[in-house]
XYZ file of C-alpha atoms in Angstrom:
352
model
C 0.000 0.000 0.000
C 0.754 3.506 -0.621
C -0.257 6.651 -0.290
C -1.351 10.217 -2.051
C -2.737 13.152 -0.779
C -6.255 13.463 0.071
C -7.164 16.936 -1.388
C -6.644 14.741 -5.134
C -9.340 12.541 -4.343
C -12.525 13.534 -6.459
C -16.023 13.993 -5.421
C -17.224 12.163 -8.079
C -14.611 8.993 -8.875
C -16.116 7.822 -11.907
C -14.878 3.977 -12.227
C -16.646 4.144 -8.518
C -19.982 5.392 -9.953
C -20.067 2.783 -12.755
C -19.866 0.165 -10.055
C -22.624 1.301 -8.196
C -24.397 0.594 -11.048
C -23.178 -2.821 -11.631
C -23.556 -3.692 -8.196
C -27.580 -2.602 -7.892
C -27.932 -4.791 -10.268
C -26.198 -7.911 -8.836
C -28.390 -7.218 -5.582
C -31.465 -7.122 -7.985
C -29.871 -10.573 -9.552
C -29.469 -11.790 -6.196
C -33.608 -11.241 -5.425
C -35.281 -11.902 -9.006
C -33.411 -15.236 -8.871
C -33.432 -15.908 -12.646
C -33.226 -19.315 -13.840
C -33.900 -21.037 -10.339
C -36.451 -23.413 -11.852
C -34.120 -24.811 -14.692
C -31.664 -27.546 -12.980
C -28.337 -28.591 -14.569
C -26.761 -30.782 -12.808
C -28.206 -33.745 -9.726
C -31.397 -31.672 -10.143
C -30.259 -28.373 -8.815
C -30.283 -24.770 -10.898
C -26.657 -24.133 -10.699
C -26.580 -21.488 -12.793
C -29.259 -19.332 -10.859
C -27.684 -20.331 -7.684
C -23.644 -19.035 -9.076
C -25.352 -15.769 -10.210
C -26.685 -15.719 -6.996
C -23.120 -16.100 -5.418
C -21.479 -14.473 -8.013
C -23.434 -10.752 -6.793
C -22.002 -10.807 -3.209
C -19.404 -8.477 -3.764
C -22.206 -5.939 -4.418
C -23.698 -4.707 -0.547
C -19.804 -5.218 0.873
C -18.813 -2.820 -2.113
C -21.432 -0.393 -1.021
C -20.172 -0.441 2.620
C -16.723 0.258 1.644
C -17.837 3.217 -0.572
C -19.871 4.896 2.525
C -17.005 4.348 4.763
C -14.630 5.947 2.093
C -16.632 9.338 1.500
C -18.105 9.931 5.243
C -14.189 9.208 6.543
C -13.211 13.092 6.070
C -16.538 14.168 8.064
C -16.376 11.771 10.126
C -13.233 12.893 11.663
C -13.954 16.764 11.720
C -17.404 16.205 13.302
C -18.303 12.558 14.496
C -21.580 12.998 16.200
C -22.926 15.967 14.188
C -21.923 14.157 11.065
C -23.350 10.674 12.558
C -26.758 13.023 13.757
C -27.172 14.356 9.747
C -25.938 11.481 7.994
C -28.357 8.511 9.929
C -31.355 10.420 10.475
C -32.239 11.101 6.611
C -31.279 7.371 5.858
C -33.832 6.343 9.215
C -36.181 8.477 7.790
C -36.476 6.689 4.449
C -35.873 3.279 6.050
C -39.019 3.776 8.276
C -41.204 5.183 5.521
C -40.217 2.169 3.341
C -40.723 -0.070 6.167
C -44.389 1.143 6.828
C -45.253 0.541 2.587
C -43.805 -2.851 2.645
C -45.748 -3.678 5.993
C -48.911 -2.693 4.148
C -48.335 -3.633 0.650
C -49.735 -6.976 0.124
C -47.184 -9.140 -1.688
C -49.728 -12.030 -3.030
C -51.956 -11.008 -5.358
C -53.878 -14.112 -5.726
C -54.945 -14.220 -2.008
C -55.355 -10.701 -1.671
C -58.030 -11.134 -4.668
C -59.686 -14.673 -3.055
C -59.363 -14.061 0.520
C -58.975 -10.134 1.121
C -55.622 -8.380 2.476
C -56.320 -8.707 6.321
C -55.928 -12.588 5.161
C -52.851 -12.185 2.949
C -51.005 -9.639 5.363
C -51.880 -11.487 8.707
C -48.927 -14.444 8.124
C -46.645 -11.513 7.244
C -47.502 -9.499 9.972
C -47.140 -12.269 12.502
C -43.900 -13.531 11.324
C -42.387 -10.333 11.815
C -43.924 -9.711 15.648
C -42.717 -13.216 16.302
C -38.962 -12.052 15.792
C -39.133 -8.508 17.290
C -35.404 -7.991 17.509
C -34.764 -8.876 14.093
C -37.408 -6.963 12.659
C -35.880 -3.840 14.571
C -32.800 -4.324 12.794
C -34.108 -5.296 9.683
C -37.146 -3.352 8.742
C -40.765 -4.048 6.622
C -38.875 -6.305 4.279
C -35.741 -8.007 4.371
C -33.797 -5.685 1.762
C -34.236 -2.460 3.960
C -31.834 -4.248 6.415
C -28.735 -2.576 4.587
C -29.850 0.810 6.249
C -29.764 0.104 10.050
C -26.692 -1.564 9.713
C -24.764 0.933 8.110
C -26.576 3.254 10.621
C -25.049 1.265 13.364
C -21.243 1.282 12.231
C -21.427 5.166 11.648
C -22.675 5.154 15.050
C -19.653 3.015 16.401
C -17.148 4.989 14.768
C -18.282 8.619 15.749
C -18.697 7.096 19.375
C -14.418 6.009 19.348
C -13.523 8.984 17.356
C -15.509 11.412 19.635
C -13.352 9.597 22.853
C -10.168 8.821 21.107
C -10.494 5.427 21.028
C -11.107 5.108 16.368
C -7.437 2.705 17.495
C -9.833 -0.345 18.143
C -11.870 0.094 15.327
C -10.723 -2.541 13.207
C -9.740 -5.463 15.826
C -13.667 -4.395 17.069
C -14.699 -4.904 13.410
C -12.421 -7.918 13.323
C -13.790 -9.509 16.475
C -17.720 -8.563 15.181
C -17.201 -10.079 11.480
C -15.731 -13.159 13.178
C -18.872 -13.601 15.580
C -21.130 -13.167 12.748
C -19.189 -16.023 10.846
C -19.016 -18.428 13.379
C -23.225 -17.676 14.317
C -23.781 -17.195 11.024
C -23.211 -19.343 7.588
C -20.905 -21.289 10.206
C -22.971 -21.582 12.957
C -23.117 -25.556 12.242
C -20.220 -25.775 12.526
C -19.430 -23.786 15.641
C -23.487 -24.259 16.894
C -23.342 -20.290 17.928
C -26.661 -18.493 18.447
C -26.650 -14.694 17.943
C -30.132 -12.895 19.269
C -30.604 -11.844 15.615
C -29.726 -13.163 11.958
C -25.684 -12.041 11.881
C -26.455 -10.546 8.592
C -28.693 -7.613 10.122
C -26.517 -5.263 13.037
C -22.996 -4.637 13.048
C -21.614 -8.045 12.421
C -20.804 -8.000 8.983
C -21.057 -3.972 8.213
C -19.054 -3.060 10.791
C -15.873 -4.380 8.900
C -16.604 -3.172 5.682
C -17.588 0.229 6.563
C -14.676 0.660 9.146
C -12.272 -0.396 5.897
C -13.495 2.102 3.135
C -12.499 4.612 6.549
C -9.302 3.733 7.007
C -8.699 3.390 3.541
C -9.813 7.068 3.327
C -8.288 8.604 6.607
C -4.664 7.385 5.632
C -4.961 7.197 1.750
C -4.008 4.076 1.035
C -4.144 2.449 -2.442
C -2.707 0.066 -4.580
C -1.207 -0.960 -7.808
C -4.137 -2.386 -10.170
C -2.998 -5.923 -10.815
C -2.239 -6.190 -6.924
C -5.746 -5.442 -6.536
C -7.408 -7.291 -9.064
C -5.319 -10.755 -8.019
C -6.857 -9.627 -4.340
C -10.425 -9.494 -5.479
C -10.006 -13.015 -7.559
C -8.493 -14.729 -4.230
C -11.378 -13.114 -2.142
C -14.134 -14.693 -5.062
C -12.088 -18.193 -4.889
C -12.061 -18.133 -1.512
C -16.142 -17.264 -0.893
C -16.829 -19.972 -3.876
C -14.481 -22.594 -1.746
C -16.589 -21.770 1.536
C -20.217 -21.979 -0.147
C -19.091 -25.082 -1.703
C -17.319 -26.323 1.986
C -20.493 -25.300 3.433
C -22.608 -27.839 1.695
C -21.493 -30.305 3.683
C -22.781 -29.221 6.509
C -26.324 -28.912 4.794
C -25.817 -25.063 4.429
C -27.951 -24.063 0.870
C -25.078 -22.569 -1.742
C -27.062 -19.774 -2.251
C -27.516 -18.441 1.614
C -24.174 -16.501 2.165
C -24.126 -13.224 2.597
C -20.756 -13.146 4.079
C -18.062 -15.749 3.907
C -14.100 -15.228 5.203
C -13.449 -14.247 1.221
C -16.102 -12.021 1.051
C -14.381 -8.738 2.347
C -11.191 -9.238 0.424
C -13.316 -9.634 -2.463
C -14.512 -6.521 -2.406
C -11.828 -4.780 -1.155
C -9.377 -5.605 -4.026
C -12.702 -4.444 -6.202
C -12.717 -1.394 -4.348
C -9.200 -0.581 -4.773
C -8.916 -1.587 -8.570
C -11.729 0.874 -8.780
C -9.833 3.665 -7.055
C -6.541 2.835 -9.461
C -8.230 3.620 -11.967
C -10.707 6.245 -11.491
C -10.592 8.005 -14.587
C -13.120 5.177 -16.679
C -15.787 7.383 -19.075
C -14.049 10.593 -18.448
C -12.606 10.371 -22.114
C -16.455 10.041 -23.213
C -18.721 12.936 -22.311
C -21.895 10.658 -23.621
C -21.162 7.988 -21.155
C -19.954 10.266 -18.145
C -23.191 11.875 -18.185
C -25.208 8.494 -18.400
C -23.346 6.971 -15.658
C -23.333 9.904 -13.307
C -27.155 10.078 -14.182
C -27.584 6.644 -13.432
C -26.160 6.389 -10.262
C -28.611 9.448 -8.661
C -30.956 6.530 -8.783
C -29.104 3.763 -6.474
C -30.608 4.271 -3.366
C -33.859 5.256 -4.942
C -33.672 1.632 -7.125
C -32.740 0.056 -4.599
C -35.210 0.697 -1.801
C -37.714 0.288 -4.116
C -36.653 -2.738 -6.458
C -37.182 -5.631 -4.122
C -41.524 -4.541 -4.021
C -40.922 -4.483 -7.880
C -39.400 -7.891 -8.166
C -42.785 -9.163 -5.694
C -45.183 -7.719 -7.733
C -43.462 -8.392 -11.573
C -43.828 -11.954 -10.276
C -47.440 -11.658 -8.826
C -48.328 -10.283 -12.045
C -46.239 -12.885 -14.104
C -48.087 -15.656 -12.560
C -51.590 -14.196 -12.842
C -51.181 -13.529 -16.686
C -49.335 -17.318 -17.289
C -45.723 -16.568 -18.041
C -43.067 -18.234 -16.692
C -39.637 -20.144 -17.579
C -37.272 -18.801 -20.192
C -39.138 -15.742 -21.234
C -39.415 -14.537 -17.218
C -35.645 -15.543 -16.768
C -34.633 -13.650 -19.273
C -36.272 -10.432 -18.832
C -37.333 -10.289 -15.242
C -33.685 -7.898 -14.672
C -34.016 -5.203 -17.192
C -37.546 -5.004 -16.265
C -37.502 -4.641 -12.624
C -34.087 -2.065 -13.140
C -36.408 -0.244 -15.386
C -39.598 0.129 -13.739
C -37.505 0.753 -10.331
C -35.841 3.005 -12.412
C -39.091 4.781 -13.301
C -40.860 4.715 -10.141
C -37.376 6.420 -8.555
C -37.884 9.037 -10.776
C -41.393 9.575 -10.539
C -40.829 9.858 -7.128
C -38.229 12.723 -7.295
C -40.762 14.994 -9.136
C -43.168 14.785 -6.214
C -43.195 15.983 -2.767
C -42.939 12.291 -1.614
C -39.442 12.624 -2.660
C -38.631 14.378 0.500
C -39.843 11.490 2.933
C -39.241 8.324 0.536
C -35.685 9.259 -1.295
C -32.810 10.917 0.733
C-alpha cells in the first residue's frame, strides 16, 4: 500500500460510480433469482444459484464506498456528522418499512381471501422475531440501512473519545462472531439474538475499511488489486461449496471469510483507476445520471421484483421468457418509479 494526498481525491470517482451501477444490479440478480427453476446438474439450478453467489461483492462494495466518502466528516465532526448522515437514511428506512408492511405481496390471495388474510402471516412472522425486525425493517432488503446506521454510530462514538485505534480489531472480532453464528454456525453451533447478517456483524468491517482506507490514503497498484479481489471470489466460492457439507444451501451466504477481500481488491482496482468514461462525455453523463438513482432503485426494487412476479403468474408466463427479462424489467420500472418519485413531494420522505 501507498499513499497520495487526500485533497486529489474527487467527489465524483467515476470507475466508482459505474460500479454502483453494476452492483444494484447484482443485488437485484441476487432477489429476481433468474433461472432457479431450470436444474443442470443432480437436479439443482446451478446457474441461478452461481449468479446468486457471483453478486455478493455488491452490498460489501457499497459499505466500503460509505465508509470511504463519510471518513473526512467523520473525523472533523463525528456525532454531528453521525446526527445528519443517519437520520435522513432512518427516515427513508421507516417510511419504506411502513409501505412494505402494508403492501400486500400475493396477489392471488389478496383477490380470493382479502388483504387482512394475505397480510396477517406476514404481519405475525415479523412480531414473532421482534429484535430482528428492529434491525431489519418491513422487508428483508431495507436491512442494509440500520446496519450501516449502526457502524457510523460506532465509529463517531471512538472517534468522539479517542479510542477510532480499536476500530478494526472491534470490526475484526464482530465479522468473526457473525461467521461463526452465522453461515458457520453448524459448525461452531453459535446463536446470535438476531440473523448475523442484520446489526454490526458483517457492516461493521466493511464500513470501518473504506475509513481507514480514506483517513490514511491508502491504495494500490491495479494488478495487486485485481489478483486480491479473484483470491477473495475463490475463496467465498471454496466456503459456499465447503459449506454444503454441513447442509448449508449454496445460495444463503451473505458473508463468507473471502467475502471482504473480495470486495476490497474491487474497491481498490476501482480507485486505481478512477478516470473510466471521463474520455467520453456521452457515457460520463449516463453513468453519473444513473447512479442518482441507487438508493432510490434500490429501496424500491425488491416490491418491484414481488409484484413483476405476482403479475407474471396471474397472466401465465413463466420459464425462459421470465428468466430472461425479469432484470431489465424490474431495473427499469424501479428506475421509473425512482424518478417519478423525485418529481413529487414524496421525494422528500421516501428518497434521501
Amino acid at each position: 500500500m501507498k499513499t497520495q494526498s487526500q485533497s486529489m481525491v474527487p467527489t465524483k470517482i467515476m470507475s466508482v460510480e459505474c460500479w454502483r451501477i453494476i452492483a444494484l444490479i447484482a443485488i437485484i440478480t441476487i432477489h429476481a433469482k433468474p433461472f432457479s427453476t431450470a436444474p443442470l446438474f443432480d437436479g439443482e439450478p446451478w446457474l441461478s444459484l452461481v449468479l446468486n453467489q457471483a453478486g455478493r461483492f455488491a452490498v460489501p462494495l457499497f459499505f466500503l464506498l460509505a465508509g470511504y466518502f463519510i471518513a473526512p466528516k467523520l473525523l472533523n465532526s463525528p456525532f454531528n456528522t453521525l446526527k445528519h448522515y443517519s437520520l435522513p437514511l432512518l427516515k427513508v428506512w421507516f417510511a419504506w418499512s411502513i409501505i412494505c408492511l402494508l403492501a400486500p405481496f400475493n396477489l392471488t390471495v389478496f383477490f380470493e381471501q382479502g388483504y387482512l388474510a394475505e397480510r396477517h402471516g406476514y404481519w405475525q412472522f415479523l412480531l414473532n422475531n421482534p429484535l430482528n425486525t428492529l434491525f431489519e425493517g418491513g422487508l428483508v432488503h431495507l436491512w442494509y440501512i440500520p446496519a450501516l446506521v449502526c457502524t457510523i454510530s460506532i465509529i463517531a462514538l471512538l472517534i468522539r473519545y479517542n479510542k477510532s485505534n480499536l476500530l478494526l480489531p472491534l470490526a475484526i472480532a464482530l465479522y468473526i462472531y457473525g461467521l461463526m453464528a452465522g453461515s458457520y454456525q453448524p459448525i461452531f453451533d453459535l446463536e446470535a439474538p438476531i440473523f448475523t447478517r442484520n446489526g454490526p456483524f458483517f457492516s461493521c468491517l466493511l464500513v470501518v475499511m473504506g475509513f481507514e482506507i480514506r483517513r490514511n490514503n491508502w491504495h494500490c497498484q491495479y494488478h495487486y488489486a485485481v489478483t486480491l479481489a479473484l483470491l477473495g471470489m475463490l475463496l467465498h466460492f471454496f466456503e459456499a461449496t465447503y459449506l454444503l457439507r454441513f447442509d448449508a444451501p449454496f445460495n444463503t451466504h451473505d458473508f463468507l471469510v473471502g467475502t471482504p477481500f473480495w470486495s476490497l481488491g474491487l474497491f481498490m482496482a476501482l480507485l486505481a483507476k478512477p478516470h473510466f468514461g471521463e474520455s467520453r462525455p456521452r457515457i460520463r453523463t449516463a453513468i453519473l445520471d444513473a447512479s442518482k438513482d441507487v438508493l432510490g432503485v434500490y429501496v424500491v426494487h425488491l416490491l418491484v421484483v414481488i409484484y413483476v412476479f405476482n403479475i407474471a403468474r396471474l397472466i401465465g408466463v413463466e420459464g425462459l421468457w421470465l428468466d430472461i427479462s425479469i432484470i431489465p424489467l424490474v431495473l427499469l420500472i424501479s428506475i421509473g418509479i425512482t424518478r417519478l418519485i423525485n418529481k413529487t413531494p414524496l421525494q422528500r420522505v421516501l428518497l434521501r
